Coordinates of C-alpha atoms in Angstrom, one line a residue:
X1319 CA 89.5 86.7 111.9
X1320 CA 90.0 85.5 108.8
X1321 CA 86.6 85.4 107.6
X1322 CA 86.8 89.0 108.4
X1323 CA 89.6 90.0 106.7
X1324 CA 87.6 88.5 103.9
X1325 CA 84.7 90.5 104.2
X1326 CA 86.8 93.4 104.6
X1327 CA 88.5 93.1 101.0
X1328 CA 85.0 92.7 99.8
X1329 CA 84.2 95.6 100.8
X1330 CA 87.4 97.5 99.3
X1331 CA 86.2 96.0 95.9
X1332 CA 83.0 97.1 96.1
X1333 CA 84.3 100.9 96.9
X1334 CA 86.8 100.6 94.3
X1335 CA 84.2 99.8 91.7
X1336 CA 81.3 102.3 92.7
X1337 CA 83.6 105.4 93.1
X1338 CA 82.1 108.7 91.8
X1339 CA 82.4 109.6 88.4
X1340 CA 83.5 107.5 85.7
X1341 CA 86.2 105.4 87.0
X1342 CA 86.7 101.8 87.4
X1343 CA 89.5 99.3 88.2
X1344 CA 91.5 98.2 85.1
X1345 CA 90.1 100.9 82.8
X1346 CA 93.7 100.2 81.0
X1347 CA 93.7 96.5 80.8
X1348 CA 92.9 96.4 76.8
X1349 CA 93.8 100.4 76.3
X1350 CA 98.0 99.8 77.6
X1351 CA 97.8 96.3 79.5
X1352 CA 101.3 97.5 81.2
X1353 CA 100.5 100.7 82.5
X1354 CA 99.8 99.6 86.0
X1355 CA 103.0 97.2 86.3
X1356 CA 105.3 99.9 84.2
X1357 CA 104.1 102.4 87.3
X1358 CA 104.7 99.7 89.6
X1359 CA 108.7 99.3 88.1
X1360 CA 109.5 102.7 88.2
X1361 CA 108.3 103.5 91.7
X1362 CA 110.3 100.5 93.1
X1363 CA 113.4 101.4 91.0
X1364 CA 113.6 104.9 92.5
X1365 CA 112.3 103.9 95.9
X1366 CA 115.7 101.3 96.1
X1367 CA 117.7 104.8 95.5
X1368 CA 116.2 106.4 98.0
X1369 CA 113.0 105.3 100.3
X1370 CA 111.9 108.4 101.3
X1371 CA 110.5 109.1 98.3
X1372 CA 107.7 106.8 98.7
X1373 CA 106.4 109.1 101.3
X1374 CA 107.0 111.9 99.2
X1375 CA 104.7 110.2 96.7
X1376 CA 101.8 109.4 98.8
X1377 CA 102.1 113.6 100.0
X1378 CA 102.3 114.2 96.2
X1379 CA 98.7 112.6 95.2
X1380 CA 97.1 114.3 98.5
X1381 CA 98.1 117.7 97.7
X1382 CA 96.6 117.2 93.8
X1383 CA 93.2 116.2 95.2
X1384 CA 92.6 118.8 97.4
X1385 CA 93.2 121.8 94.6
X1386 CA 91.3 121.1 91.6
X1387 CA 90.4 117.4 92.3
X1388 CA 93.1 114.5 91.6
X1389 CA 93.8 116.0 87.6
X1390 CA 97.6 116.1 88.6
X1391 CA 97.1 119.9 88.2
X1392 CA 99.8 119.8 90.7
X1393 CA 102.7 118.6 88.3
X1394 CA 102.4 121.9 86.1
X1395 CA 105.5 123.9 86.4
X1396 CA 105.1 127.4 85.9
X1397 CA 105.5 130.6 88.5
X1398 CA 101.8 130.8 89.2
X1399 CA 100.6 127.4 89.3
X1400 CA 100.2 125.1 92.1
X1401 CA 103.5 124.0 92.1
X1402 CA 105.0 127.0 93.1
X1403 CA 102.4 127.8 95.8
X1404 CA 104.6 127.7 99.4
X1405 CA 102.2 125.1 101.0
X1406 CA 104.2 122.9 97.8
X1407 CA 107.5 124.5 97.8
X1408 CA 108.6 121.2 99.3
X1409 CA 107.0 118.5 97.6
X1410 CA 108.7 115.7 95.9
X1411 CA 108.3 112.7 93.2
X1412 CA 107.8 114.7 90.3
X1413 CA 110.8 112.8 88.6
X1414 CA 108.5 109.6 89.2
X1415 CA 105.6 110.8 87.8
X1416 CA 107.8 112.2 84.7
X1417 CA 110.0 108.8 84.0
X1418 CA 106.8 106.6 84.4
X1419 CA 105.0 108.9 81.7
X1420 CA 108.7 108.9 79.0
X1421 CA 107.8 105.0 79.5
X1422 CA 104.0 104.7 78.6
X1423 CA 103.8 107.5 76.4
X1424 CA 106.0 105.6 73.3
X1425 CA 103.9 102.4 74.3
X1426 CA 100.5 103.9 74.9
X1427 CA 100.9 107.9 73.3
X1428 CA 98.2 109.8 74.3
X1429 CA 96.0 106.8 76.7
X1430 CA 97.7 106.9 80.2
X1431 CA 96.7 110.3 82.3
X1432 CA 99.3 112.2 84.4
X1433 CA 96.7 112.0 86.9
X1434 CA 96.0 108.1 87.2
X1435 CA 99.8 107.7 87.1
X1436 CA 100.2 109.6 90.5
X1437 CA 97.7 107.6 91.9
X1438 CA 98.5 104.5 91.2
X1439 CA 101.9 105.7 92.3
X1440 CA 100.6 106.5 96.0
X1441 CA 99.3 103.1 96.1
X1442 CA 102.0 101.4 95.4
X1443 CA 104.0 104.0 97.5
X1444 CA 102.6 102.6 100.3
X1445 CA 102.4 98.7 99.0
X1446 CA 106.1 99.2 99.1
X1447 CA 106.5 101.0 102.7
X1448 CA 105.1 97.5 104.2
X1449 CA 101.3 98.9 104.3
X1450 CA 98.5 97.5 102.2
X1451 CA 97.8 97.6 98.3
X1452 CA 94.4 98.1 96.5
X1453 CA 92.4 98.1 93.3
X1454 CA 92.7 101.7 92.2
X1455 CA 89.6 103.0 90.3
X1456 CA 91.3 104.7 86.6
X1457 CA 89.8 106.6 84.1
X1458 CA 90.9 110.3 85.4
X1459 CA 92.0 113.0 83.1
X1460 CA 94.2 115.9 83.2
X1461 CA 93.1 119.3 84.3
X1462 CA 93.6 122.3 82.5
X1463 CA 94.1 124.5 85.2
X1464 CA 97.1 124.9 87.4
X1465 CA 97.0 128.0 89.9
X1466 CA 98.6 128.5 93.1
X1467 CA 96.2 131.2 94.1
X1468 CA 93.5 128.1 95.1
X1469 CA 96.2 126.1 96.8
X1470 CA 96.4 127.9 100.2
X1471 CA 91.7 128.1 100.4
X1472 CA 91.6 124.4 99.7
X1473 CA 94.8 122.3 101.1
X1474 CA 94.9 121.9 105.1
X1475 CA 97.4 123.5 106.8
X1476 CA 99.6 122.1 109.6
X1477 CA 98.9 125.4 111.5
X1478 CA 95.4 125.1 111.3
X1479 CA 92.8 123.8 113.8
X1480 CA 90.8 120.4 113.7
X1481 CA 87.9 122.4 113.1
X1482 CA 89.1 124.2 110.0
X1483 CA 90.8 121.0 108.6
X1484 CA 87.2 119.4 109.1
X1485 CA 85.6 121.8 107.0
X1486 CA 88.3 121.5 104.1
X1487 CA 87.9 117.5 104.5
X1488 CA 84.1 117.7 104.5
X1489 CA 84.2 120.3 101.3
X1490 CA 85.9 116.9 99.7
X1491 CA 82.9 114.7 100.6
X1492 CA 85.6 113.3 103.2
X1493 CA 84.7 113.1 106.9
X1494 CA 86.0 112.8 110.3
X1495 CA 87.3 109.2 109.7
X1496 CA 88.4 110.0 106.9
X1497 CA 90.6 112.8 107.9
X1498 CA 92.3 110.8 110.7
X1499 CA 92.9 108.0 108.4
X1500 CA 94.5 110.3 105.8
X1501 CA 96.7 111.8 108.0
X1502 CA 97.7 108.4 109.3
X1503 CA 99.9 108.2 106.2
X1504 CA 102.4 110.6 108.3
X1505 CA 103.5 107.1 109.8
X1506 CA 105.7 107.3 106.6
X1507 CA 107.7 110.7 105.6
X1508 CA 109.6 113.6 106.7
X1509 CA 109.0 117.3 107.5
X1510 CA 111.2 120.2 107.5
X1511 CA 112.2 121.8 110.9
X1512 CA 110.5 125.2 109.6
X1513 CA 107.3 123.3 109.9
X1514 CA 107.0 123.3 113.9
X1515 CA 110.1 124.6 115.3
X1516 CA 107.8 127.6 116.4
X1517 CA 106.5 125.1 119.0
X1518 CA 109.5 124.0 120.6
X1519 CA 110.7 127.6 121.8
X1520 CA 108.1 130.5 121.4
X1521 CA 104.6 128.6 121.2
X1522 CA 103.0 130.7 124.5
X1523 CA 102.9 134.1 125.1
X1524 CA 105.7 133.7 127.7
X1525 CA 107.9 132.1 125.2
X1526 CA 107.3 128.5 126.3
X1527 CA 107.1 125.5 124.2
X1528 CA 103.9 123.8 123.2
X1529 CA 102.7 121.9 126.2
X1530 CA 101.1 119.5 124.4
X1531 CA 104.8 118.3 123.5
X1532 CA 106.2 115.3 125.6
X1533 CA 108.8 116.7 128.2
X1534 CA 111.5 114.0 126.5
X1535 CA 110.5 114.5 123.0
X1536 CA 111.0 118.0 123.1
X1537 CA 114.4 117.7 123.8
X1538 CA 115.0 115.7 121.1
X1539 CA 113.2 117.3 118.4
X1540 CA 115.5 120.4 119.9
X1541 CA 118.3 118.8 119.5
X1542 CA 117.5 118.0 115.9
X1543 CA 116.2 121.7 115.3
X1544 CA 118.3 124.8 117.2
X1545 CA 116.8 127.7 117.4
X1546 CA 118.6 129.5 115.2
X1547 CA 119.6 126.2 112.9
X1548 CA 118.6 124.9 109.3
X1549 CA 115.1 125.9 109.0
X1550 CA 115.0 123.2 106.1
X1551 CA 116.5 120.1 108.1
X1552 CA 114.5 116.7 107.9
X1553 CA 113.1 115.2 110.4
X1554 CA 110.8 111.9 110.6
X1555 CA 107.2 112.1 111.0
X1556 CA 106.9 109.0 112.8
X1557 CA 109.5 108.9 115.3
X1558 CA 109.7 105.2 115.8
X1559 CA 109.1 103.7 111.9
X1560 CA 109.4 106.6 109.2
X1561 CA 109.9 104.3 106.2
X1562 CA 107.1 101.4 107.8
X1563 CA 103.8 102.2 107.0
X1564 CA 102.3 100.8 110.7
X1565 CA 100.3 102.4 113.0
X1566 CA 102.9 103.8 115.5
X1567 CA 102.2 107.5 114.2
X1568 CA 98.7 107.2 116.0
X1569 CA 100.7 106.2 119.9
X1570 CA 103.2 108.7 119.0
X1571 CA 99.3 111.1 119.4
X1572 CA 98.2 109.7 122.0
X1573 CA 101.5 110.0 123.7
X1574 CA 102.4 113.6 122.6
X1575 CA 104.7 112.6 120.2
X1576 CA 103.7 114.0 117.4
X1577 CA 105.8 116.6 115.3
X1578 CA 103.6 118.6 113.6
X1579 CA 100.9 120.8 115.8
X1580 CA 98.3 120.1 113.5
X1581 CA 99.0 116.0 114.3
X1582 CA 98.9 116.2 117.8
X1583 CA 95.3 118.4 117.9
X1584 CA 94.4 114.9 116.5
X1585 CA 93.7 114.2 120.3
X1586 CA 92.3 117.4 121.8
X1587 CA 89.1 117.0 120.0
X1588 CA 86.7 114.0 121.5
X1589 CA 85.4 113.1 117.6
X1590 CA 89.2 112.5 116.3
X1591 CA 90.6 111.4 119.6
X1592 CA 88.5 108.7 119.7
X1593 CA 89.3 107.5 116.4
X1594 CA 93.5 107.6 117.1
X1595 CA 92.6 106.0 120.4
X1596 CA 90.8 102.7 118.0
X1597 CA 94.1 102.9 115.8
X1598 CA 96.5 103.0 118.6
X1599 CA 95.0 100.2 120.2
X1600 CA 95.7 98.5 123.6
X1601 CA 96.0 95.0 121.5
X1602 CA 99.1 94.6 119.8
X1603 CA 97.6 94.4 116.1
X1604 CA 94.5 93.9 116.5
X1605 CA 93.0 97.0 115.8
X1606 CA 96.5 98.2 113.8
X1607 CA 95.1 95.5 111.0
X1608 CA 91.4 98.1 110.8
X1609 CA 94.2 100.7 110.3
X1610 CA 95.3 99.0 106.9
X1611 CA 91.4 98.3 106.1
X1612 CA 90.3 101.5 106.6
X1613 CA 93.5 103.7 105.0
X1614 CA 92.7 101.9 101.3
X1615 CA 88.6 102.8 101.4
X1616 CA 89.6 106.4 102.7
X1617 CA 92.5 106.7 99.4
X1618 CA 89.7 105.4 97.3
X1619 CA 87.6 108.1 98.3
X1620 CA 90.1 111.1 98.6
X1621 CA 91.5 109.7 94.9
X1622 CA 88.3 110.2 93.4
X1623 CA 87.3 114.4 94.8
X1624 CA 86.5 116.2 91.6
X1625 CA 87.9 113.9 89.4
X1626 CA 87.8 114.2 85.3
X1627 CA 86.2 111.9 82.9
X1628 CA 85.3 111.1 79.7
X1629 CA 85.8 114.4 77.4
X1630 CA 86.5 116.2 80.4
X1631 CA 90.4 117.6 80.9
X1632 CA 93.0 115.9 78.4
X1633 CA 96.0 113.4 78.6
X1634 CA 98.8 115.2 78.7
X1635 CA 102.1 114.3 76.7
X1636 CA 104.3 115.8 78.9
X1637 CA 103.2 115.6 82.6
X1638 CA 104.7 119.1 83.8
X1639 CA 103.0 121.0 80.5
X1640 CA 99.2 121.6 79.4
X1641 CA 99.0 120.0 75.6

């Protein structure tokens, strides 16, 4: 076990230093030697406030890569940019991203991207929910384009089918693994009640609820969400763990326990069934250790889609504004 453990962080290494484009691991270690450890500080300090916003982190970095490649095109405020798309509308960490950039722009000005910041962020995110760390390829610069007209073609959609969300994935260079992995990170995190309280009352034509929904969950995910109640109430992701990053959201699929519909079709196709089923695992874990293998090489990939380098993009000042 141990010699493949080994291997397996070999392997991590080698992603993380042949990722596409121009990145590598400690492009900042002569340009600000504290950028990653000044990240590292700031996430902690506002994760000890509140915890749930390591989740809201990780969410953060996937919704940049899939509109415009991770360029943190997502952090521009503005009424037309991605920001204010409604797939974002509920996103959070922005005030992370911001207060690690006040600190490395006076010691660094002009070195650190917006864009690596949020991804080192979502690594440590997760580092700090109890899941694994990696080597995060740097080097990425900051779009120049922000619009929330792209956001909706590009970012999957809890309402959508596998299929579709296999097309989006494999339009990344991401495939079928990948997707299942990546959405593994739902073992951390919370949703709003607007999200998928259509399938606890009116989901079939006769006004039923989803059937894909275990009998005893469903009464307690309507207990947390009335009919008629807050549309904008939180509710966990995972069930058993939401601030553990583990590999209990995969049993809460293969038990129909998942909350959002797009999370449980996870197990109605064979090709992405099959891959919850090896998470899940029979083998107390066992195969929940390929789970923490697997999620860094799938965030190394997904971290580099479309990525700016070199005189591409800038490095913004100010992480909300183009320079």
């Amino acid at each position: 076990m141990e010699a493949s453990m080994w291997f397996a962080f070999i392997v991590i290494l080698v992603m993380s230093s042949c990722v596409q484009g121009q990145l590598k691991t400690g492009f900042y270690s002569s340009l600000c030697p504290r950028a990653e450890a000044i990240v590292r500080s700031t996430v902690e300090a506002h994760s000890n406030k509140d915890p749930t916003i390591l989740a809201g982190l990780l969410r953060l970095h996937f919704h940049d890569c899939f509109v415009q490649g991770c360029d943190g095109s997502v952090l521009i405020t503005g009424s037309s940019t991605e920001m204010s798309a409604p797939p974002n509308l509920g996103l959070r960490g922005f005030d992370v991203i911001d207060d690690a950039k006040s600190q490395l722009e006076p010691l660094c000005p002009g070195v650190v991207s917006c864009a690596d910041i949020l991804a080192l962020a979502a690594r440590d995110a997760v580092d700090l929910s109890d899941g694994p760390s990696w080597p995060v390829p740097t080097g990425r610069r900051d779009g120049r384009v922000s619009s929330a007209s792209e956001v909706s073609n590009n970012l999957p959609s809890p309402l959508e089918s596998v299929a579709t969300h296999r097309k989006k994935f494999a339009a990344k260079g991401l495939d079928d693994n990948d997707l299942v992995t990546l959405v593994g990170g739902h073992t951390i995190g919370q949703t709003d009640c607007l999200f998928f309280r259509y399938r606890l009352y009116n989901f079939t034509a006769t006004g039923n609820s989803d059937p894909t929904i275990n009998p005893s969950f469903l009464s307690q995910l309507q207990a947390l969400c009335p009919k008629d109640g807050d549309g904008s109430k939180r509710v966990a992701l995972d069930k058993d763990s939401q601030t553990k990053f583990d590999v209990s959201f995969f049993k809460n699929v293969r038990d129909g326990n998942a909350v959002l519909e797009s999370d449980q079709r996870l197990w109605g196709d064979a090709i992405t069934r099959t891959i919850v089923q090896n998470y899940a695992g029979s083998i107390r874990g066992l195969l929940g250790l390929r789970f923490d293998i697997e999620f860094p090489k799938a965030m190394i990939k997904m971290s580099s889609v479309e990525v700016k380098t070199g005189t591409q993009g800038d490095t913004r000042k100010v992480c909300s504004k183009f320079n």
